[in-house]
XYZ file of C-alpha atoms in Angstrom:
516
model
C 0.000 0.000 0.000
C 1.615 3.668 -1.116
C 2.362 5.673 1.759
C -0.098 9.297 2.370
C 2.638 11.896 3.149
C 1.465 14.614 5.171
C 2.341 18.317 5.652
C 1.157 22.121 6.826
C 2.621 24.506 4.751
C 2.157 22.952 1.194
C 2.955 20.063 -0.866
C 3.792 19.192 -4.254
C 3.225 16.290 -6.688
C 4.831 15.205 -9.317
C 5.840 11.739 -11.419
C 9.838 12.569 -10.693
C 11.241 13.190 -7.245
C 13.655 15.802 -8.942
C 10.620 17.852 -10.049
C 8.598 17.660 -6.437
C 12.129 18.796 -5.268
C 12.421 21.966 -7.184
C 8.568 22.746 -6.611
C 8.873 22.492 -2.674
C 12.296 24.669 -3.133
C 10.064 27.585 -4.774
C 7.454 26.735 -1.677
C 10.369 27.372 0.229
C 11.288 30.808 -0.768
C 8.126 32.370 -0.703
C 6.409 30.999 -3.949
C 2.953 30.525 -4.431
C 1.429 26.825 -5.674
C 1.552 28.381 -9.317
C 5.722 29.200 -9.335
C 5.875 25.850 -7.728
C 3.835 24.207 -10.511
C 5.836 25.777 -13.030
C 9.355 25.135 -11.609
C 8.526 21.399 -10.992
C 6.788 21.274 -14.924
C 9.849 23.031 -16.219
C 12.158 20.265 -14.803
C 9.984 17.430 -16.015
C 10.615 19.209 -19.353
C 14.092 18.183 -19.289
C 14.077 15.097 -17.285
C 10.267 13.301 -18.654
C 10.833 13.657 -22.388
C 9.220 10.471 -22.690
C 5.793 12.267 -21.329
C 6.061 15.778 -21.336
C 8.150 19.067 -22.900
C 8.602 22.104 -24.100
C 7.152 21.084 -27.423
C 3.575 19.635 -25.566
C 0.986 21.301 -24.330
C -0.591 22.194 -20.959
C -3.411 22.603 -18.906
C -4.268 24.051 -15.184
C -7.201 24.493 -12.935
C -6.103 27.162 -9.876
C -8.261 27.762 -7.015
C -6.841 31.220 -6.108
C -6.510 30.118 -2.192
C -8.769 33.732 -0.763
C -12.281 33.986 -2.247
C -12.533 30.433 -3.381
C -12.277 31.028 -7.307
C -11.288 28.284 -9.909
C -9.853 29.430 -12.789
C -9.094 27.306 -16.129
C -5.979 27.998 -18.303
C -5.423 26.565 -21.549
C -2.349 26.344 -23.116
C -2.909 24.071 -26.010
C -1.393 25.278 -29.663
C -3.195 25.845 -32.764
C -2.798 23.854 -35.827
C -0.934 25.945 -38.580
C -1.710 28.445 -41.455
C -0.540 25.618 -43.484
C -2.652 23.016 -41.921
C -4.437 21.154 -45.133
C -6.822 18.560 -44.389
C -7.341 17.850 -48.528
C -4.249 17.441 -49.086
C -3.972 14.778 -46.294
C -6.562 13.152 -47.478
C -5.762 12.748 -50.775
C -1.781 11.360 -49.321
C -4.847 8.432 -47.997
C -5.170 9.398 -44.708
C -8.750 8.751 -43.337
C -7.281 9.828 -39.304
C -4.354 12.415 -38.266
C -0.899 10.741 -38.720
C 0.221 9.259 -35.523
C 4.023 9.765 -35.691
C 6.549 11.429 -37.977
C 4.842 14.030 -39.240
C 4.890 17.547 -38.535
C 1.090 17.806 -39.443
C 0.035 16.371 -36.493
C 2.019 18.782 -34.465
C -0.041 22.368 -33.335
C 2.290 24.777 -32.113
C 3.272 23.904 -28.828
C 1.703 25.786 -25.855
C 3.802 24.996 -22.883
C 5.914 27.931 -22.737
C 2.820 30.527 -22.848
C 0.916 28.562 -20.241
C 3.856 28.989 -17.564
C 4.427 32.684 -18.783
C 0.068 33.391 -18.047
C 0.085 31.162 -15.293
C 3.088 33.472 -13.807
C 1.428 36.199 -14.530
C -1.734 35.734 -13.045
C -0.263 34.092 -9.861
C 3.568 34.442 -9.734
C 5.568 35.943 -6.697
C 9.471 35.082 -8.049
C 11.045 35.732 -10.650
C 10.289 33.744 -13.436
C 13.861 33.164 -14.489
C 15.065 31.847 -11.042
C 11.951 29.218 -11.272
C 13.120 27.824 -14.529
C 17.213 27.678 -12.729
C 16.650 23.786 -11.624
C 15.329 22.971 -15.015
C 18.643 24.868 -16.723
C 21.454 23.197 -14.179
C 19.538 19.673 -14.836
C 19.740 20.049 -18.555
C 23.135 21.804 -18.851
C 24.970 19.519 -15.960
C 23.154 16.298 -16.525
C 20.068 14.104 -14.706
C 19.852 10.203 -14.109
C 17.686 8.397 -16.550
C 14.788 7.142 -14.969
C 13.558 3.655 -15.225
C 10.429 4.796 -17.344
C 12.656 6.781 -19.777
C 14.666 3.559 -20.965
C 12.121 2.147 -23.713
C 11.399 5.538 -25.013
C 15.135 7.131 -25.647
C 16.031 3.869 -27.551
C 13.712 4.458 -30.012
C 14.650 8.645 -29.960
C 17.786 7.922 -30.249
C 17.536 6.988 -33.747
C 15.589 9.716 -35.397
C 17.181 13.190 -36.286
C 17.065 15.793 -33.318
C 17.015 12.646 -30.644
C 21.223 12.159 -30.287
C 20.519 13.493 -26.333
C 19.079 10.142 -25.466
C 22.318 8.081 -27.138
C 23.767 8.194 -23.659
C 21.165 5.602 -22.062
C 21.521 2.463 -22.033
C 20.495 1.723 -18.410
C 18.709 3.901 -15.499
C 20.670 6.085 -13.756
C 23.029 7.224 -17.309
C 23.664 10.699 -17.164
C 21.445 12.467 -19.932
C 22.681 16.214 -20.817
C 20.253 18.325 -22.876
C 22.204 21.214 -23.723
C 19.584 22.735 -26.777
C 16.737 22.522 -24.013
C 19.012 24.251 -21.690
C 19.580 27.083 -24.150
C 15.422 27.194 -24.776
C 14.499 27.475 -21.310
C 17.536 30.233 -20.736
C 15.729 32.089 -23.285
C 12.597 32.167 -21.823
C 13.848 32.909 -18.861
C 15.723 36.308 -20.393
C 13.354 37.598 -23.308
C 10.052 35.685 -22.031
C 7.874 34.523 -24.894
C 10.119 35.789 -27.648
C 13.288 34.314 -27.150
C 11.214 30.551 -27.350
C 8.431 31.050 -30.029
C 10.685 33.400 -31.977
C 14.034 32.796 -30.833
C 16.170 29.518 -31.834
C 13.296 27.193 -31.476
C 10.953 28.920 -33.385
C 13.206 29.200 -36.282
C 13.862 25.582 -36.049
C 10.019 24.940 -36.318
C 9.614 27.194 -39.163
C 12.322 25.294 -41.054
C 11.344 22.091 -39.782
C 7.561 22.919 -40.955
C 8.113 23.938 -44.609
C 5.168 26.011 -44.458
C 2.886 24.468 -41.664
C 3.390 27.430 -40.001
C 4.407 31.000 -40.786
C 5.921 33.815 -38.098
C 2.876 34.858 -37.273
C 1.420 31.374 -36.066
C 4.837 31.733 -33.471
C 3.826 35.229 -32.780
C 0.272 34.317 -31.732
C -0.253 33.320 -27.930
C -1.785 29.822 -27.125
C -2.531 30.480 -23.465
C -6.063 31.752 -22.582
C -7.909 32.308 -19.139
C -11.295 30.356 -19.819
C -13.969 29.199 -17.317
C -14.228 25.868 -15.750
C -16.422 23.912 -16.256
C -18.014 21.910 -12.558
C -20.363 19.670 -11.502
C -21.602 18.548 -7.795
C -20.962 14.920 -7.264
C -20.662 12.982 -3.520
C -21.124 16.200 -1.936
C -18.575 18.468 -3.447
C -18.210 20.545 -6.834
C -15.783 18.859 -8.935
C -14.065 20.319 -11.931
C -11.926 20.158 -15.131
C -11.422 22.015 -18.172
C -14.629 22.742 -20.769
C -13.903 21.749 -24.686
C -11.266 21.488 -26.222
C -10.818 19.576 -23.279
C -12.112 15.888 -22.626
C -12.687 17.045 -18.705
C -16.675 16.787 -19.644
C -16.314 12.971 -19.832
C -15.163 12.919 -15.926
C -17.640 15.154 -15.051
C -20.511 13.421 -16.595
C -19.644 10.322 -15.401
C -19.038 11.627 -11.648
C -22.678 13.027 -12.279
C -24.330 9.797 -13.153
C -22.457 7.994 -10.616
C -23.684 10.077 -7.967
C -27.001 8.920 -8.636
C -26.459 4.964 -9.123
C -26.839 2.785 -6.247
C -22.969 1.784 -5.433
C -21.831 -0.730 -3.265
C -20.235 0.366 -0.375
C -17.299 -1.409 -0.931
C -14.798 -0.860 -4.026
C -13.932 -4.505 -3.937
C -17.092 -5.397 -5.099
C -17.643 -5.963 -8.941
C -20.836 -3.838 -9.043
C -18.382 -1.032 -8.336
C -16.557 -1.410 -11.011
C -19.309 -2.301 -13.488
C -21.584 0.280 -12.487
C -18.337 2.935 -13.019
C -17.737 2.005 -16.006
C -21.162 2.029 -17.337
C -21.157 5.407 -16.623
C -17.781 5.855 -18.385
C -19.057 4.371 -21.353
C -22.461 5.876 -21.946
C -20.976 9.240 -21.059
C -17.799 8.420 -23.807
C -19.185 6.449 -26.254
C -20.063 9.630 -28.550
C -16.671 11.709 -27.806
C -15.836 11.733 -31.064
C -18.686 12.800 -32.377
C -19.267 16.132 -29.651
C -15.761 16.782 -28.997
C -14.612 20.276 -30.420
C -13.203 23.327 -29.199
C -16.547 24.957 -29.757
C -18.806 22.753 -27.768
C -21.361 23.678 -25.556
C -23.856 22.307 -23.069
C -22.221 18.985 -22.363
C -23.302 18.888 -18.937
C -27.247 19.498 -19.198
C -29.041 17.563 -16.445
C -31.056 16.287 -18.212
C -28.866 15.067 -20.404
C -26.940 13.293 -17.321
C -30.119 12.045 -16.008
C -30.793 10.563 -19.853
C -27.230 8.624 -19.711
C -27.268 7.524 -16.192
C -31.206 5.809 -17.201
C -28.727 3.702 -19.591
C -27.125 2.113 -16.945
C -28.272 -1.500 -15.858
C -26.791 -2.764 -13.068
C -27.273 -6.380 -13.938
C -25.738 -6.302 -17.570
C -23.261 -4.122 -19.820
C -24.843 -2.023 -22.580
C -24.660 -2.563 -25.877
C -24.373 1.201 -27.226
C -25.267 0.314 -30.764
C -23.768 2.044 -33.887
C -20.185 3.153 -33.270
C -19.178 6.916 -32.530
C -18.236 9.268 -35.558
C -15.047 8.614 -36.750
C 1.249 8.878 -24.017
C 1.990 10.227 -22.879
C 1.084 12.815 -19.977
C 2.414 13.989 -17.186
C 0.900 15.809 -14.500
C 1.672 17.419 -11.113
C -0.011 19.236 -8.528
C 1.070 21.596 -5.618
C -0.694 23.489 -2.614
C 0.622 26.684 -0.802
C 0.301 27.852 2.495
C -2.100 30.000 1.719
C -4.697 27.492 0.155
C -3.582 28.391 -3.405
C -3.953 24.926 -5.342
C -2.475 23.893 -8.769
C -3.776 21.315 -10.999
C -1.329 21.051 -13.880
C -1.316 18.391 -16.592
C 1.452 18.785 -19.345
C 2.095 16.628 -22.452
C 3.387 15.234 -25.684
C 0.409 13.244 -26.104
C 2.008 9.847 -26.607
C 5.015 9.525 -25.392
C 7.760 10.880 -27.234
C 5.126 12.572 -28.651
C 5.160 12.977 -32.804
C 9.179 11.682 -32.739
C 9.880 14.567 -35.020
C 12.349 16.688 -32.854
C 13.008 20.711 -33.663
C 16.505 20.387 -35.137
C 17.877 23.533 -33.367
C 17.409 22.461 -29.935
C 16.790 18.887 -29.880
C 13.180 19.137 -28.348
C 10.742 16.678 -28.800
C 7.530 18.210 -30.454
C 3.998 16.198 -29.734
C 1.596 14.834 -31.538
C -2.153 16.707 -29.841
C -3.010 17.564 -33.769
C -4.377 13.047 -33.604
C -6.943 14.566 -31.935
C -8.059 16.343 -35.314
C -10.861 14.814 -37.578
C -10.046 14.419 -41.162
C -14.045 13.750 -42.309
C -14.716 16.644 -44.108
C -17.054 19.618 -42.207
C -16.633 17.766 -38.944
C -16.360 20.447 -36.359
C -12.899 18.973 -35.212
C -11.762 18.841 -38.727
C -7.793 19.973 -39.147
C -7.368 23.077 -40.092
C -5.572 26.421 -39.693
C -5.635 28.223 -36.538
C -7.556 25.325 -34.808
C -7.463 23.324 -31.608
C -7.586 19.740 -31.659
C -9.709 17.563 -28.977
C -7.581 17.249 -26.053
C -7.174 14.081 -23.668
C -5.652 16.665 -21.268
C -8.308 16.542 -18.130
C -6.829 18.125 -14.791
C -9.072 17.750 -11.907
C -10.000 20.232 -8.517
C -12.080 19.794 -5.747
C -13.837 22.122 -3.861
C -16.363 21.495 -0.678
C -19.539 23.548 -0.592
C -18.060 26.639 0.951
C -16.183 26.928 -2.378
C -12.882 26.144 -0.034
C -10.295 24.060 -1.834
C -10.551 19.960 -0.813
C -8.367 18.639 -3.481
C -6.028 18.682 -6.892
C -5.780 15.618 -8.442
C -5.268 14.018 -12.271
C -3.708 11.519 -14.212
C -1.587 11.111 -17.179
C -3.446 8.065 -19.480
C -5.110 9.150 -22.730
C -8.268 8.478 -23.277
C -8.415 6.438 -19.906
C -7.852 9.790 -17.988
C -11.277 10.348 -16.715
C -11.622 6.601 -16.127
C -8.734 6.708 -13.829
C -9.932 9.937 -12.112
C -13.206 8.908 -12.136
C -11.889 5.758 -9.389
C -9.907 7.876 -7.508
C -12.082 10.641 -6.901
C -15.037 7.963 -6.228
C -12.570 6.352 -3.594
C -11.814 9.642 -2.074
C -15.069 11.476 -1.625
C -17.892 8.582 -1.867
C -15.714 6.261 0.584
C -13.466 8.270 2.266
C -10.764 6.626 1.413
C -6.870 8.237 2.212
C -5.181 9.934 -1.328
C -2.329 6.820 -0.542
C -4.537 3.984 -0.849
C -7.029 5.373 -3.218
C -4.206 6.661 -5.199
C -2.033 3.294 -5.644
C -5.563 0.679 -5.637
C -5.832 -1.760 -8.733
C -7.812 -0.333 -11.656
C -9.600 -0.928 -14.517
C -9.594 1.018 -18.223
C -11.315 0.757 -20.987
C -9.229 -0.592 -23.825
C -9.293 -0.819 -27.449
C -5.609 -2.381 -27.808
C -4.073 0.381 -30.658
C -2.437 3.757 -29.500
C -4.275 4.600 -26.358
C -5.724 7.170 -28.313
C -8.708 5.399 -30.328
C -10.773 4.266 -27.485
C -14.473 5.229 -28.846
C -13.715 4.235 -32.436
C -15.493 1.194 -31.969
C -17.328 2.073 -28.222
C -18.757 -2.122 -28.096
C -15.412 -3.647 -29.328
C -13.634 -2.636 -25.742
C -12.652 -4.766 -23.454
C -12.374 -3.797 -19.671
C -8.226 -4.175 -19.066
C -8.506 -5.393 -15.370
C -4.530 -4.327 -13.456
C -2.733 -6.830 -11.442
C -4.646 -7.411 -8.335
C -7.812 -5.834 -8.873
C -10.707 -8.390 -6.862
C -13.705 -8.038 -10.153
C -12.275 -10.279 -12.860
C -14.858 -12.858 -12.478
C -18.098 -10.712 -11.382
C -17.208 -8.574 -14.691
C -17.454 -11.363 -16.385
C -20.757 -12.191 -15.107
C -22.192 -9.285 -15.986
C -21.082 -8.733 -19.494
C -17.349 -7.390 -19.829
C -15.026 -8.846 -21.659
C -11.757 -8.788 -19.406
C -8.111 -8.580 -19.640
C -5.664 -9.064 -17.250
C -2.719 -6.134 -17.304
C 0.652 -5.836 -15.126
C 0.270 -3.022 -12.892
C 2.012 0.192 -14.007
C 1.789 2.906 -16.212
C -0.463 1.697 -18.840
C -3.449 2.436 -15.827
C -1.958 6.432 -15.932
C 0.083 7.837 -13.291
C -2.603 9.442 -10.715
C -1.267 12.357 -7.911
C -3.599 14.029 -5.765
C -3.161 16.400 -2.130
C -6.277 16.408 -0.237
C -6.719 19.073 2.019
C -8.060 18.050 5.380
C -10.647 20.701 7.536
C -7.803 21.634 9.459
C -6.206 22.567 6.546
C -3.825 19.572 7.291
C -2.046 18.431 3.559
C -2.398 15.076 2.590
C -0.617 13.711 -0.835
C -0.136 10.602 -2.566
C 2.734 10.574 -5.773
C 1.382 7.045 -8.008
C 3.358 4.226 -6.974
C 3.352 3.310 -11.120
C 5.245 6.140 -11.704
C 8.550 4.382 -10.047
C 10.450 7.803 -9.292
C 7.383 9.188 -8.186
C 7.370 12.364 -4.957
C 5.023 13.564 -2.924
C 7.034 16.168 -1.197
C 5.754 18.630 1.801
C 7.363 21.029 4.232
């Protein structure tokens, strides 16, 4: 069973203990939750390639700490001026390419999200936030066990000859082009990224994806959050482009369906992921950056009739045609940060900017390719995100709780457990943080879960007790290894007292929850 850490004066999450280290070191000198968020992010940029960067995108939820506001940033890029969807299409392509190709890769929004995320809630200097991430990437950081896999395979494709170096965890990795990006940012701010050395890079590396003024357009925008009450709180995530609809619908029919009051059981998990599936079955098909109304009631109160608690549905016809990282941190003063950051899957697109060596992802798979689909790829446009940070807040609009997951389209699944274990069984952010789960899997990327919304199987992890009640009821099963594959969950519950309880994922190996 992982370990609950506790603390007083603020804690911070993260997948690497190097990152939770430089977040609590901001804590330390008078930062707020936000400059601790962004120093820990900007050292997972160097050290979590393999899930994160500078080339990914991000998104936060902030609950400003004082009058019990939540605020929603997105930081995910825009597709290109050059962004052609015919032209794909007549190459053959009936979805986004996966990997290798630049099309797939929006213009990366990390850097502006840390710069309005400052901004808005910054108390140091942004430049001696981003110093960890510079000294690790200059001086050299230990390979973690999750990056082996990955930086074989980078190795080998132009832009990846940082990752030559490891052959084993624990081989010094130097990243010496990211060091000069995030010194850039940290002199000139926006500029010296999106149109300093890495932005040329991209330009070349584009050959008319993208023109100057695609660089010299800011992807980071304050937008509102979108919430739900569920087991007695408000819970919330980020609205469209943004998946965060899918954990919030299925929190709201859960809260209505007659659980068991023990997780063990396998009504639990069938009647959770029931309400996964009827609320995801269609995501392809609603999913834009301009959709609205997702969360009607009666709309929730439609889906959750769905639900039978002796069977699984069959939804009938088929919806419309990585990796993540994410971290969270709480201040003294109540401020909390829920931050997810990401390539999409793993190394993201493997094309790498050849100027600095950083890894671009691969968010534009989230684009549609059938033709007047209002996710179709095109210029200026935001894909569908997986991206779903999480924040709790009790009815007093006082902050309970950041949590998230990496996972793909398994994100709110995963949350949707946790969050369940945490407020509908009060269970502590350790054990319901590092408890066996289930997904729903379609085999493939990861990415192409509601392709084919009856063809999934429920992927049961090592040790979970509802393998042969599933069964019973419907689900096709398959046994997984714990690890990674079930996302990498962190979470800091606040207690009344305003006590800080944390929980870094166990699957996550290197994994921190740090507190002073």
């Amino acid at each position: 069973m992982h370990d609950t850490r506790y603390a007083t004066s603020g804690m911070v999450c993260s997948v690497d203990h190097l990152a939770s280290a430089a977040g609590v070191a901001a804590l330390d000198r008078g930062g707020s939750a936000a400059d601790a968020a962004i120093a820990a992010n900007a050292v997972l940029t160097v050290t979590a390639p393999h899930m994160c960067g500078l080339g990914g995108d991000l998104f936060a939820l902030v609950h400003d700490g004082s009058s019990g506001g939540v605020s929603a940033l997105n930081a995910s890029g825009r597709a290109g001026s050059g962004a052609d969807p015919d032209r794909l299409r007549a190459e053959g392509h009936e979805r986004m390419p996966h990997l290798h190709d630049i099309r797939s890769v929006p213009v990366p929004g990390c850097v502006d999200g840390w710069l309005a995320l400052h901004e808005r809630h910054g108390r140091l200097p942004l430049a001696s936030l981003l110093e960890p991430a510079i000294r690790l990437a200059s001086a050299g950081f230990p390979a973690s066990p999750l990056l082996l896999a990955g930086a074989r395979i980078a190795a080998g494709r132009p832009g990846g000859g940082d990752f030559a170096v490891v052959h084993e965890a624990g081989d010094r990795v130097r990243r010496p082009g990211v060091a000069r990006a995030l010194s850039a940012v940290a002199a000139d701010g926006r500029d010296g990224f999106y149109l300093g050395e890495f932005g040329e890079g991209l330009l070349e590396l584009g050959a008319g994806e993208y023109d100057r003024a695609d660089l010299a357009r800011p992807n980071a925008d304050w937008v509102t959050p979108l919430g739900i009450r569920a087991f007695g709180h408000d819970i919330w995530s980020m609205p469209p482009n943004s998946q965060g609809y899918l954990l919030l619908m299925a929190l709201g029919i859960a809260d209505g369906l007659d659980l068991p009051a023990s997780p063990d059981d396998p009504l639990w998990a069938h009647l959770l992921a029931e309400a996964a599936r009827v609320s995801g079955h269609d995501r392809l098909a609603l999913l834009h950056e301009d959709a609205k109304d997702l969360l009607a009631p009666e709309e929730i109160e439609r889906r959750r009739a769905l639900v039978d608690p002796a069977r699984r549905l069959r939804l009938g016809a088929p919806a419309a045609p990585g990796d993540t990282t994410y971290l969270c941190a709480v201040d003294g003063d109540g401020m909390g940060v829920s931050l997810i950051q990401s390539n999409a899957a793993g190394f993201g697109s493997m094309v790498f900017e050849p100027r600095t060596g950083i890894n671009l992802h691969n968010r534009g798979i989230g684009f549609s390719l059938t033709p007047g689909h209002p996710a179709e790829y095109g210029p200026g446009r935001r894909p569908p995100h997986t991206l779903a940070p999480a924040l709790v807040t009790r009815a007093d609009g006082s902050l309970r709780s950041v949590v998230g997951t990496m996972g793909g389209d398994a994100q709110p699944q995963v949350l949707l457990q946790v969050i369940t274990r945490l407020l509908r069984h009060g269970e502590l952010p350790g054990p319901a943080i590092s408890a066996p789960r289930w997904r729903i899997g379609a085999g493939g990327t990861g990415f192409d879960t509601w392709y084919a919304p009856d063809d999934t199987v429920l992927d049961l992890e090592e040790g979970a007790p509802w393998s042969d009640g599933l069964a019973a009821l419907g689900h096709p099963v398959t046994a997984r290894p714990y690890g990674g594959m079930f996302g990498h969950a962190h979470l800091i519950d606040v207690r009344p007292d305003g006590t800080l309880a944390g929980a870094a994922d166990p699957r996550a190996l290197i994994g921190a929850a740090i507190g002073r």
